Structure formats: C-alpha cells, structure tokens
Tab-separated table of C-alpha atoms in Angstrom:
chain	number	residue	atom	x	y	z
M	1	UNK	CA	57.732	88.546	137.113
M	2	UNK	CA	57.201	92.135	138.260
M	3	UNK	CA	54.139	94.140	137.331
M	4	UNK	CA	56.332	96.693	135.526
M	5	UNK	CA	57.893	93.985	133.367
M	6	UNK	CA	54.479	92.476	132.596
M	7	UNK	CA	53.201	95.890	131.572
M	8	UNK	CA	56.259	96.453	129.367
M	9	UNK	CA	55.731	93.075	127.657
M	10	UNK	CA	52.065	93.860	126.986
M	11	UNK	CA	52.893	97.369	125.762
M	12	UNK	CA	55.419	96.007	123.255
M	13	UNK	CA	53.636	92.874	122.074
M	14	UNK	CA	50.075	94.227	121.928
M	15	UNK	CA	50.936	97.179	119.679
M	16	UNK	CA	51.169	96.108	116.022
M	17	UNK	CA	53.385	99.061	115.063
M	18	UNK	CA	55.963	98.260	117.769
M	19	UNK	CA	55.848	94.520	117.069
M	20	UNK	CA	56.250	94.950	113.309
M	21	UNK	CA	59.119	97.421	113.788
M	22	UNK	CA	60.813	94.945	116.141
M	23	UNK	CA	60.429	92.100	113.627
M	24	UNK	CA	61.786	94.292	110.819
M	25	UNK	CA	64.725	95.345	113.018
M	26	UNK	CA	65.600	91.730	113.900
M	27	UNK	CA	65.200	90.572	110.299
M	28	UNK	CA	67.464	93.281	108.912
M	29	UNK	CA	70.119	92.653	111.566
M	30	UNK	CA	70.071	88.904	110.846
M	31	UNK	CA	70.694	89.743	107.172
M	32	UNK	CA	73.625	91.953	108.250
M	33	UNK	CA	72.252	94.943	106.378
M	34	UNK	CA	74.034	98.315	106.608
M	35	UNK	CA	73.026	100.523	109.541
M	36	UNK	CA	71.339	102.982	107.160
M	37	UNK	CA	69.071	100.225	105.756
M	38	UNK	CA	68.280	98.925	109.241
M	39	UNK	CA	67.206	102.391	110.360
M	40	UNK	CA	65.222	103.017	107.160
M	41	UNK	CA	63.437	99.628	107.133
M	42	UNK	CA	62.608	99.692	110.851
M	43	UNK	CA	61.360	103.275	110.775
M	44	UNK	CA	59.199	102.854	107.656
M	45	UNK	CA	57.701	99.601	108.989
M	46	UNK	CA	56.853	101.434	112.230
M	47	UNK	CA	55.489	104.389	110.263
M	48	UNK	CA	53.375	102.177	108.011
M	49	UNK	CA	51.521	100.605	110.909
M	50	UNK	CA	51.067	103.955	112.617
M	51	UNK	CA	49.441	105.140	109.366
M	52	UNK	CA	47.190	102.055	109.320
M	53	UNK	CA	46.260	102.672	112.960
M	54	UNK	CA	45.505	106.327	112.264
M	55	UNK	CA	43.266	105.343	109.358
M	56	UNK	CA	41.498	102.736	111.478
M	57	UNK	CA	40.959	105.306	114.235
M	58	UNK	CA	39.396	107.757	111.783
M	59	UNK	CA	37.225	105.008	110.323
M	60	UNK	CA	36.037	103.744	113.729
M	61	UNK	CA	35.286	107.310	114.797
M	62	UNK	CA	33.089	107.763	111.719
M	63	UNK	CA	31.328	104.424	112.258
M	64	UNK	CA	30.424	105.097	115.885
M	65	UNK	CA	27.696	107.683	115.125
M	66	UNK	CA	26.392	105.429	112.345
M	67	UNK	CA	25.860	102.659	114.913
M	68	UNK	CA	24.076	105.035	117.277
M	69	UNK	CA	21.823	106.342	114.495
M	70	UNK	CA	21.011	102.757	113.488
M	71	UNK	CA	19.990	101.809	117.032
M	72	UNK	CA	17.890	104.957	117.356
M	73	UNK	CA	16.268	104.477	113.948
M	74	UNK	CA	15.126	100.913	114.680
M	75	UNK	CA	14.812	101.156	118.484
M	76	UNK	CA	16.862	98.014	119.180
M	77	UNK	CA	18.968	97.014	122.182
M	78	UNK	CA	20.962	93.951	123.128
M	79	UNK	CA	24.516	92.637	123.362
M	80	UNK	CA	27.001	94.576	121.237
M	81	UNK	CA	30.070	92.455	120.344
M	82	UNK	CA	33.245	94.480	120.798
M	83	UNK	CA	36.669	92.969	121.421
M	84	UNK	CA	38.142	96.092	123.006
M	85	UNK	CA	35.261	96.467	125.473
M	86	UNK	CA	35.186	92.839	126.663
M	87	UNK	CA	38.982	92.686	126.993
M	88	UNK	CA	39.087	95.948	128.960
M	89	UNK	CA	36.608	94.430	131.422
M	90	UNK	CA	38.486	91.129	131.635
M	91	UNK	CA	41.987	92.564	132.150
M	92	UNK	CA	40.960	93.949	135.540
M	93	UNK	CA	40.952	90.406	136.974
M	94	UNK	CA	42.947	88.449	134.395
M	95	UNK	CA	45.714	90.896	133.439
M	96	UNK	CA	48.697	88.919	134.759
M	97	UNK	CA	47.546	85.616	133.245
M	98	UNK	CA	46.847	87.379	129.939
M	99	UNK	CA	50.332	88.919	129.757
M	100	UNK	CA	52.122	85.646	130.532
M	101	UNK	CA	49.972	83.597	128.146
M	102	UNK	CA	50.556	86.184	125.427
M	103	UNK	CA	54.339	86.270	125.900
M	104	UNK	CA	54.887	82.513	126.014
M	105	UNK	CA	52.176	81.900	123.392
M	106	UNK	CA	54.150	83.943	120.867
M	107	UNK	CA	57.210	81.824	121.635
M	108	UNK	CA	55.132	78.666	121.085
M	109	UNK	CA	53.945	80.110	117.749
M	110	UNK	CA	57.574	80.553	116.635
M	111	UNK	CA	58.503	77.037	117.812
M	112	UNK	CA	55.568	75.434	115.995
M	113	UNK	CA	56.511	77.366	112.849
M	114	UNK	CA	60.120	76.249	113.255
M	115	UNK	CA	59.469	72.538	113.756
M	116	UNK	CA	56.304	71.844	111.722
M	117	UNK	CA	54.920	72.506	108.236
M	118	UNK	CA	52.865	75.432	109.610
M	119	UNK	CA	55.299	78.238	108.723
M	120	UNK	CA	53.253	81.217	109.907
M	121	UNK	CA	54.393	83.943	112.326
M	122	UNK	CA	51.304	85.745	113.656
M	123	UNK	CA	52.049	89.494	113.817
M	124	UNK	CA	48.680	91.058	114.696
M	125	UNK	CA	49.596	91.965	118.267
M	126	UNK	CA	46.267	93.288	119.528
M	127	UNK	CA	44.420	90.163	118.366
M	128	UNK	CA	47.062	88.050	120.114
M	129	UNK	CA	46.303	90.012	123.293
M	130	UNK	CA	42.546	89.510	122.903
M	131	UNK	CA	42.888	85.767	122.287
M	132	UNK	CA	45.285	85.385	125.238
M	133	UNK	CA	42.754	87.171	127.421
M	134	UNK	CA	39.857	84.970	126.316
M	135	UNK	CA	41.871	81.769	126.788
M	136	UNK	CA	42.903	82.945	130.257
M	137	UNK	CA	39.290	83.588	131.237
M	138	UNK	CA	38.107	80.177	130.011
M	139	UNK	CA	40.937	78.292	131.730
M	140	UNK	CA	40.380	80.126	135.029
M	141	UNK	CA	36.689	79.233	134.817
M	142	UNK	CA	37.876	75.623	134.274
M	143	UNK	CA	39.792	75.885	137.616
M	144	UNK	CA	43.316	75.974	136.156
M	145	UNK	CA	45.807	78.108	138.053
M	146	UNK	CA	49.481	78.833	138.475
M	147	UNK	CA	51.991	77.140	136.168
M	148	UNK	CA	49.376	74.867	134.550
M	149	UNK	CA	47.202	77.867	133.621
M	150	UNK	CA	50.084	79.640	131.867
M	151	UNK	CA	51.485	76.476	130.223
M	152	UNK	CA	48.172	75.238	128.815
M	153	UNK	CA	47.119	78.749	127.828
M	154	UNK	CA	50.403	79.420	126.014
M	155	UNK	CA	50.260	76.131	124.115
M	156	UNK	CA	46.655	76.814	123.087
M	157	UNK	CA	47.437	80.368	121.979
M	158	UNK	CA	50.557	79.385	120.024
M	159	UNK	CA	48.647	76.670	118.174
M	160	UNK	CA	45.719	78.972	117.397
M	161	UNK	CA	48.124	81.631	116.077
M	162	UNK	CA	49.550	79.052	113.667
M	163	UNK	CA	46.494	77.092	112.543
M	164	UNK	CA	44.193	79.948	111.521
M	165	UNK	CA	46.695	81.585	109.114
M	166	UNK	CA	47.190	78.126	107.571
M	167	UNK	CA	43.437	77.859	106.956
M	168	UNK	CA	43.393	81.226	105.181
M	169	UNK	CA	46.517	80.719	103.082
M	170	UNK	CA	44.998	78.925	100.046
M	171	UNK	CA	42.716	81.918	99.423
M	172	UNK	CA	45.477	84.387	100.306
M	173	UNK	CA	47.519	82.965	97.418
M	174	UNK	CA	44.651	83.777	95.067
M	175	UNK	CA	44.221	87.271	96.485
M	176	UNK	CA	47.874	88.328	96.462
M	177	UNK	CA	49.097	86.212	93.538
M	178	UNK	CA	51.989	84.718	95.503
M	179	UNK	CA	52.856	82.961	98.783
M	180	UNK	CA	54.956	85.672	100.418
M	181	UNK	CA	52.492	87.033	102.958
M	182	UNK	CA	49.977	85.276	105.212
M	183	UNK	CA	46.868	86.424	107.046
M	184	UNK	CA	46.449	87.100	110.777
M	185	UNK	CA	43.029	88.230	111.954
M	186	UNK	CA	40.895	86.130	114.261
M	187	UNK	CA	37.784	85.918	112.124
M	188	UNK	CA	39.335	83.405	109.743
M	189	UNK	CA	36.443	80.965	109.986
M	190	UNK	CA	34.131	83.604	108.531
M	191	UNK	CA	36.591	84.378	105.721
M	192	UNK	CA	37.190	80.737	104.830
M	193	UNK	CA	33.447	80.052	104.775
M	194	UNK	CA	32.975	83.167	102.632
M	195	UNK	CA	35.558	81.845	100.153
M	196	UNK	CA	33.994	78.367	100.225
M	197	UNK	CA	30.485	79.787	99.683
M	198	UNK	CA	31.803	81.943	96.840
M	199	UNK	CA	33.229	78.882	95.133
M	200	UNK	CA	29.777	77.276	95.237
M	201	UNK	CA	27.747	80.245	94.005
M	202	UNK	CA	30.169	82.450	92.069
M	203	UNK	CA	31.009	80.449	88.980
M	204	UNK	CA	31.183	82.807	85.995
M	205	UNK	CA	30.785	85.963	88.083
M	206	UNK	CA	33.280	88.701	87.165
M	207	UNK	CA	35.548	90.272	89.747
M	208	UNK	CA	34.298	93.229	91.768
M	209	UNK	CA	37.268	95.133	90.346
M	210	UNK	CA	36.151	94.495	86.752
M	211	UNK	CA	32.763	96.159	87.061
M	212	UNK	CA	32.183	98.115	83.841
M	213	UNK	CA	30.778	101.574	84.453
M	214	UNK	CA	29.161	103.623	81.649
M	215	UNK	CA	31.486	106.250	80.172
M	216	UNK	CA	29.704	109.048	81.994
M	217	UNK	CA	30.248	107.246	85.293
M	218	UNK	CA	33.923	106.548	84.710
M	219	UNK	CA	34.800	108.480	87.892
M	220	UNK	CA	33.365	105.546	89.860
M	221	UNK	CA	36.411	103.492	88.893
M	222	UNK	CA	38.237	105.500	91.557
M	223	UNK	CA	37.593	103.482	94.733
M	224	UNK	CA	37.855	106.571	96.975
M	225	UNK	CA	35.072	108.290	95.034
M	226	UNK	CA	32.933	105.149	95.012
M	227	UNK	CA	33.330	104.658	98.762
M	228	UNK	CA	32.565	108.325	99.469
M	229	UNK	CA	29.382	108.390	97.396
M	230	UNK	CA	28.130	104.992	98.541
M	231	UNK	CA	28.690	105.727	102.222
M	232	UNK	CA	27.076	109.170	101.848
M	233	UNK	CA	23.876	107.557	100.621
M	234	UNK	CA	23.919	105.055	103.490
M	235	UNK	CA	24.664	107.664	106.183
M	236	UNK	CA	22.006	110.053	104.891
M	237	UNK	CA	19.431	107.241	104.851
M	238	UNK	CA	20.165	106.219	108.448
M	239	UNK	CA	20.259	109.859	109.581
M	240	UNK	CA	16.782	110.438	108.090
M	241	UNK	CA	15.426	107.280	109.715
M	242	UNK	CA	16.851	108.196	113.131
M	243	UNK	CA	15.407	111.706	112.867
M	244	UNK	CA	16.754	115.230	112.630
M	245	UNK	CA	16.123	115.950	116.315
M	246	UNK	CA	18.045	112.883	117.533
M	247	UNK	CA	21.083	113.531	115.354
M	248	UNK	CA	21.363	117.257	116.052
M	249	UNK	CA	20.716	116.849	119.795
M	250	UNK	CA	22.853	113.788	120.548
M	251	UNK	CA	25.521	113.597	117.851
M	252	UNK	CA	26.153	116.660	115.688
M	253	UNK	CA	26.124	119.363	118.383
M	254	UNK	CA	23.527	121.341	116.433
M	255	UNK	CA	25.056	120.903	112.985
M	256	UNK	CA	22.408	120.113	110.340
M	257	UNK	CA	21.826	116.353	110.418
M	258	UNK	CA	22.300	115.843	106.665
M	259	UNK	CA	25.515	117.868	106.575
M	260	UNK	CA	26.752	115.869	109.565
M	261	UNK	CA	25.893	112.575	107.835
M	262	UNK	CA	27.826	113.518	104.682
M	263	UNK	CA	30.856	114.665	106.702
M	264	UNK	CA	30.935	111.361	108.590
M	265	UNK	CA	30.604	109.412	105.333
M	266	UNK	CA	33.514	111.231	103.699
M	267	UNK	CA	35.524	110.864	106.918
M	268	UNK	CA	34.909	107.124	106.677
M	269	UNK	CA	36.245	107.127	103.105
M	270	UNK	CA	39.294	109.097	104.244
M	271	UNK	CA	39.970	106.438	106.873
M	272	UNK	CA	39.871	103.696	104.239
M	273	UNK	CA	42.201	105.706	101.977
M	274	UNK	CA	44.729	106.133	104.797
M	275	UNK	CA	44.584	102.425	105.683
M	276	UNK	CA	45.288	101.431	102.077
M	277	UNK	CA	48.271	103.811	101.953
M	278	UNK	CA	49.645	102.361	105.181
M	279	UNK	CA	49.294	98.786	103.949
M	280	UNK	CA	51.279	99.527	100.805
M	281	UNK	CA	54.038	101.142	102.891
M	282	UNK	CA	54.238	98.204	105.319
M	283	UNK	CA	54.318	95.558	102.595
M	284	UNK	CA	57.133	97.375	100.817
M	285	UNK	CA	59.279	97.203	103.982
M	286	UNK	CA	58.249	94.185	106.059
M	287	UNK	CA	58.587	91.527	103.347
M	288	UNK	CA	62.277	92.250	102.563
M	289	UNK	CA	63.021	92.639	106.294
M	290	UNK	CA	61.235	89.399	107.172
M	291	UNK	CA	63.471	87.521	104.756
M	292	UNK	CA	66.160	87.405	107.448
M	293	UNK	CA	63.853	85.620	109.863
M	294	UNK	CA	62.515	83.255	107.227
M	295	UNK	CA	65.976	82.205	106.082
M	296	UNK	CA	67.907	82.112	109.371
M	297	UNK	CA	65.517	81.632	112.315
M	298	UNK	CA	62.371	79.968	110.906
M	299	UNK	CA	63.114	78.712	107.372
M	300	UNK	CA	60.370	79.475	104.817
M	301	UNK	CA	58.287	81.368	107.392
M	302	UNK	CA	55.634	83.825	106.228
M	303	UNK	CA	54.646	87.003	108.094
M	304	UNK	CA	50.935	86.823	108.934
M	305	UNK	CA	49.474	90.356	108.911
M	306	UNK	CA	46.228	92.069	109.934
M	307	UNK	CA	43.090	92.092	107.749
M	308	UNK	CA	43.704	95.480	106.012
M	309	UNK	CA	46.576	93.786	104.159
M	310	UNK	CA	44.036	92.410	101.640
M	311	UNK	CA	42.054	95.620	101.078
M	312	UNK	CA	44.234	97.085	98.287
M	313	UNK	CA	43.683	93.946	96.181
M	314	UNK	CA	39.898	94.510	95.857
M	315	UNK	CA	38.683	97.917	97.144
M	316	UNK	CA	35.205	97.464	95.617
M	317	UNK	CA	34.831	94.132	97.414
M	318	UNK	CA	35.645	95.922	100.683
M	319	UNK	CA	32.490	98.050	100.502
M	320	UNK	CA	30.310	95.268	99.082
M	321	UNK	CA	31.499	93.027	101.899
M	322	UNK	CA	30.695	95.578	104.585
M	323	UNK	CA	27.157	96.153	103.306
M	324	UNK	CA	26.336	92.482	102.899
M	325	UNK	CA	27.887	91.421	106.208
M	326	UNK	CA	25.929	94.144	108.008
M	327	UNK	CA	22.771	92.951	106.247
M	328	UNK	CA	23.566	89.414	107.436
M	329	UNK	CA	23.899	90.807	110.960
M	330	UNK	CA	20.471	92.458	110.713
M	331	UNK	CA	18.887	89.221	109.474
M	332	UNK	CA	20.649	87.259	112.221
M	333	UNK	CA	19.447	89.749	114.826
M	334	UNK	CA	15.874	89.245	113.620
M	335	UNK	CA	16.188	85.465	113.884
M	336	UNK	CA	17.599	85.719	117.419
M	337	UNK	CA	14.804	88.081	118.429
M	338	UNK	CA	12.326	85.349	117.511
M	339	UNK	CA	14.215	82.327	118.842
M	340	UNK	CA	16.606	83.348	121.639
M	341	UNK	CA	16.721	85.255	124.905
M	342	UNK	CA	20.028	86.821	123.746
M	343	UNK	CA	19.972	89.378	120.918
M	344	UNK	CA	23.286	90.182	119.241
M	345	UNK	CA	23.220	93.639	117.680
M	346	UNK	CA	25.143	94.146	114.412
M	347	UNK	CA	28.232	96.047	115.558
M	348	UNK	CA	29.233	98.386	112.761
M	349	UNK	CA	32.984	98.183	113.444
M	350	UNK	CA	33.285	94.355	113.432
M	351	UNK	CA	30.994	94.122	110.416
M	352	UNK	CA	33.170	96.582	108.524
M	353	UNK	CA	36.518	94.931	109.217
M	354	UNK	CA	35.339	91.318	108.986
M	355	UNK	CA	32.738	91.986	106.284
M	356	UNK	CA	35.206	93.883	104.102
M	357	UNK	CA	37.717	91.058	104.424
M	358	UNK	CA	35.073	88.410	103.758
M	359	UNK	CA	34.165	90.365	100.626
M	360	UNK	CA	37.764	90.224	99.372
M	361	UNK	CA	37.980	86.490	100.147
M	362	UNK	CA	34.628	85.861	98.455
M	363	UNK	CA	35.643	87.883	95.400
M	364	UNK	CA	38.812	85.802	95.019
M	365	UNK	CA	36.734	82.637	94.526
M	366	UNK	CA	33.474	83.920	93.082
M	367	UNK	CA	33.619	87.528	91.873
M	368	UNK	CA	30.765	89.901	92.650
M	369	UNK	CA	28.336	87.110	93.492
M	370	UNK	CA	30.867	85.411	95.728
M	371	UNK	CA	31.712	88.645	97.560
M	372	UNK	CA	28.034	89.435	98.096
M	373	UNK	CA	26.837	86.056	99.362
M	374	UNK	CA	30.090	85.120	101.095
M	375	UNK	CA	30.169	88.274	103.213
M	376	UNK	CA	26.443	87.852	104.011
M	377	UNK	CA	27.330	84.407	105.410
M	378	UNK	CA	30.099	86.057	107.450
M	379	UNK	CA	27.516	88.455	108.908
M	380	UNK	CA	25.349	85.549	110.020
M	381	UNK	CA	28.333	83.713	111.520
M	382	UNK	CA	29.556	86.598	113.692
M	383	UNK	CA	25.963	87.127	114.870
M	384	UNK	CA	25.129	83.554	115.899
M	385	UNK	CA	28.494	82.293	117.221
M	386	UNK	CA	28.743	84.773	120.145
M	387	UNK	CA	25.493	83.340	121.548
M	388	UNK	CA	27.240	79.983	122.054
M	389	UNK	CA	30.453	81.577	123.361
M	390	UNK	CA	28.903	83.578	126.185
M	391	UNK	CA	28.033	80.580	128.451
M	392	UNK	CA	31.687	79.428	128.673
M	393	UNK	CA	33.024	82.845	129.784
M	394	UNK	CA	31.777	82.543	133.377
M	395	UNK	CA	30.579	85.809	134.925
M	396	UNK	CA	32.047	87.705	131.957
M	397	UNK	CA	29.460	85.990	129.748
M	398	UNK	CA	26.707	88.038	131.377
M	399	UNK	CA	28.192	91.384	130.341
M	400	UNK	CA	26.441	93.518	127.748
M	401	UNK	CA	29.277	92.907	125.296
M	402	UNK	CA	31.324	89.941	124.071
M	403	UNK	CA	34.026	88.956	121.585
M	404	UNK	CA	33.029	89.973	118.087
M	405	UNK	CA	35.043	87.831	115.647
M	406	UNK	CA	34.447	84.241	114.586
M	407	UNK	CA	37.735	82.650	115.676
M	408	UNK	CA	37.315	83.843	119.257
M	409	UNK	CA	33.930	82.151	119.368
M	410	UNK	CA	35.109	78.931	117.685
M	411	UNK	CA	38.221	78.629	119.876
M	412	UNK	CA	36.343	79.581	123.032
M	413	UNK	CA	33.442	77.210	122.384
M	414	UNK	CA	35.808	74.276	121.755
M	415	UNK	CA	38.054	74.976	124.763
M	416	UNK	CA	35.164	75.847	127.061
M	417	UNK	CA	33.110	72.783	126.269
M	418	UNK	CA	36.109	70.430	126.614
M	419	UNK	CA	36.800	72.037	130.004
M	420	UNK	CA	33.158	71.734	131.078
M	421	UNK	CA	32.993	68.067	130.103
M	422	UNK	CA	36.440	66.791	131.111
M	423	UNK	CA	37.642	69.323	133.693
M	424	UNK	CA	41.070	70.908	134.114
M	425	UNK	CA	42.982	67.687	133.431
M	426	UNK	CA	40.926	66.980	130.312
M	427	UNK	CA	41.501	70.407	128.797
M	428	UNK	CA	45.234	70.214	129.596
M	429	UNK	CA	45.625	66.820	127.903
M	430	UNK	CA	43.509	67.922	124.907
M	431	UNK	CA	45.630	71.029	124.287
M	432	UNK	CA	48.883	69.048	124.482
M	433	UNK	CA	47.495	66.507	121.975
M	434	UNK	CA	46.399	69.277	119.603
M	435	UNK	CA	49.896	70.800	119.700
M	436	UNK	CA	51.585	67.425	119.145
M	437	UNK	CA	49.536	66.640	116.007
M	438	UNK	CA	51.394	68.973	113.557
M	439	UNK	CA	54.732	67.895	115.070
M	440	UNK	CA	53.907	64.219	114.543
M	441	UNK	CA	52.703	64.929	111.000
M	442	UNK	CA	56.037	66.645	110.255
M	443	UNK	CA	58.020	63.711	111.673
M	444	UNK	CA	56.051	61.143	109.663
M	445	UNK	CA	56.342	63.155	106.442
M	446	UNK	CA	60.102	63.502	106.982
M	447	UNK	CA	60.403	59.760	107.628
M	448	UNK	CA	58.381	58.984	104.508
M	449	UNK	CA	60.546	61.378	102.480
M	450	UNK	CA	63.722	59.638	103.707
M	451	UNK	CA	62.305	56.184	102.875
M	452	UNK	CA	61.322	57.366	99.384
M	453	UNK	CA	64.810	58.734	98.788
M	454	UNK	CA	66.446	55.479	99.956
M	455	UNK	CA	64.232	53.415	97.653
M	456	UNK	CA	65.128	55.452	94.565
C-alpha cells in the first residue's frame, strides 16, 4: 500500500468530521433518500462536528495558560499525559503500522457489531487513531512484524472499539433516556467507575441540574453564566498564585494579569457553549442518517460518539466533574511524589474532558454527590494508571509524556503484560481468543433460542 494511500486513509478516518459525514452519506444513500436530503444531512453532520472541533480548540487554547499558571504557582514538574503529544512522537516510527491497524481495525469493529450482540460502531476517529498507534507500539515491542503485526493489531483494536461502548451503555441509557446513541471515548473505565461509585454514595442526592438557587441568583440557572463565573474565580485564583510578573511576562504579553485571567475564563465558557451547540446539531442529523446502516448493514447498530455528546444532558455536572477530577489529579500527584519515581502532573485538558464526562456519568447514578465523588475517582484513575502503562511502551515509555485516558492504560497494560509473559505467539493467541468470545456467546444464545422455540 503506497504512502499516499496510507496518508489518505489516515486523513479520512482520523478526522471525526469527515468520518461522521461519510457515515451520514452512506446511511442516507442506503435509505434511498432524495438527493436534497442526502446533501443536507451529510453537510449538517459535517458542519456539526466542525463546530464541536472549533469549540474544543477554543477550550483547549484557554486551558493551556491555566496549566502553565498552575505549574508556575506550585513549582511542579513531571510527566504530562497528552494523547496528541505521545502519538505525534510515535507516528515517526510507527506510522505505517498505525494506519493499517486503524483501517482494518474499523472493519473488524463493523464485523463484530454485525455478527455478535455488541452492536456498537465506534465513530470517534482521532481516538481510534491513538489506540491503533498504542497497540502498534506495544506489538512491535513484543517483536511482532509484518502480516502478524497488522492482523493481531486490527483484531485487538476492533474488539476494543466494540467492548468499551458496551460497558458504558447501561449508564448512557440513563443519561439520554433512550438506547439510540452509544458512547465512544477511550476513558470508559473512569466513567464506569464514576457511575459505580455514584451508585454507592449518591442515594438520595438530587441531580446537579436540579440545584435550587435563591431567587436573586436565578441567573445561575443559565449554564453559560455559571461556567463563566465559576471559571473566572478559578482562573483569577491561579493567576494570583502564579504571580503578576509571571503571567504578564510569559503569557499575557503585558496585559494586566487579572484581566487576562478573566478573558481566558470567559473564552473557556465560550468553547463549552460552542461544543454544546455542535452536539445538538450532530445528534439531529446523525441519528436519522445512521438508521440506514442500522437497518441494512448492521441491524440494530448504535452510533458511538465522542464524550461531548453527553454534555448537554447535565451542564452543571460538566463543571463539577472537571473541578473534582482535577482535584483527584492533584491528590494523586501528591501520593506519587511520596511513593514513586514517576510523577504524573494533572493535565488540564484530559481532566476537563474526562472529568466533565465522569461528572455526567456520576450524576446519572448519584446526583450531586455522585458527580462529585465519581469524578474525583476518575481523577485518581487517570493519574495512577499511566505509571503502570509506561513500562510496556518500550523506549516511548521514557518520554516526558504518555497516554492520558484510562482505556489506553488498561488496554496497554493488559496487552503489554501478556506480551511480556507469553511472547509474540502468546499475545496473538490471546487476542484471537478474546475476539472469539463474543462470537461464541452469540452462537450459543442463538442455539438456546432455537431450542426454546422448538420446545414450546
């Protein structure tokens, strides 16, 4: 396969907007919709994800100076988990393997959804790319190469893309109120544990969205206002702690440090607002378009979408989750400083996206208390797990960054340790067995269903 074709595949499949538009286009064609509806649905699906991406870009841009002010304020240094950074480093040596594993892994995902009970089509393209990259690195370290590397990697990726949405789906039903959309973001372990923790501690706690504000504070019911004011307080606090000189010299280009802090806080809120608008636009288009795929190609399939898909259902939980996850990261960092030679710094971007989502999952099972404690648990998880992932990444494990989300760590730790203990043959056999399990379960359930029908 030529380098140009590999690059084209990665460009199409790694961009959520392009992938979603392609899925919408195929789904509408399968349904034999009029050309006008095909154009409208495809374009608005594309547009919706571009809007989400624009909002995420604004949000990440506002969080970057917050992270720098935090490090300056508390004089800390260590490993900063960041998916984009570690993947950029890895693709230099593992780009071809990553592209092939990603392409064939998506096909495996569709096949598993078609022939098993796990009816989830994973549509978060950039996370698929990151997971393909990590799997490629681990398998190369395990001495796999050539056809076996791509085959085992694709099977592992396809299974991972199907299993994690299945784990999240019970809570997704509670969040969305139906079973039409699934969840695709590789920090599912943190979200499921957040929901589980919330169930234990949140009995009787009211929803984050039912918080009763005094009449004079009724404006706080508007989530955009609440986010703006809350983040302003947090940014101003960190700006003061990091010092006027640091902020105005290194970040604000001479602009008063408090004014700069407020601008960044409101910019953050604007990013969240844009993301929520994009999610609503995508859901309005992708679900009807996906019906064609779910009825004709993969019966009863559900589109699994990126983490912002849950934000509109509990905007207050989004901010609570971010704060509490970040706090969990700070506590985890302190524990590692006392007990480990590796210190994982609380990355602001991963703690926002995973913490916000963990807050929504926690709220679904345990209200305010569930969102608070559940997202704190998520913060601890994404702080400690990378420590155990780094040893299985070979030379890449000694970089000053690593994968930031829980599912990368869980998948990598399992695959890496099987490879270390049983070698290339062992990891190949293990992956094949893991893939066969849901197929065998489907066959047995079908056989049992037939026997039950015959006995009636």
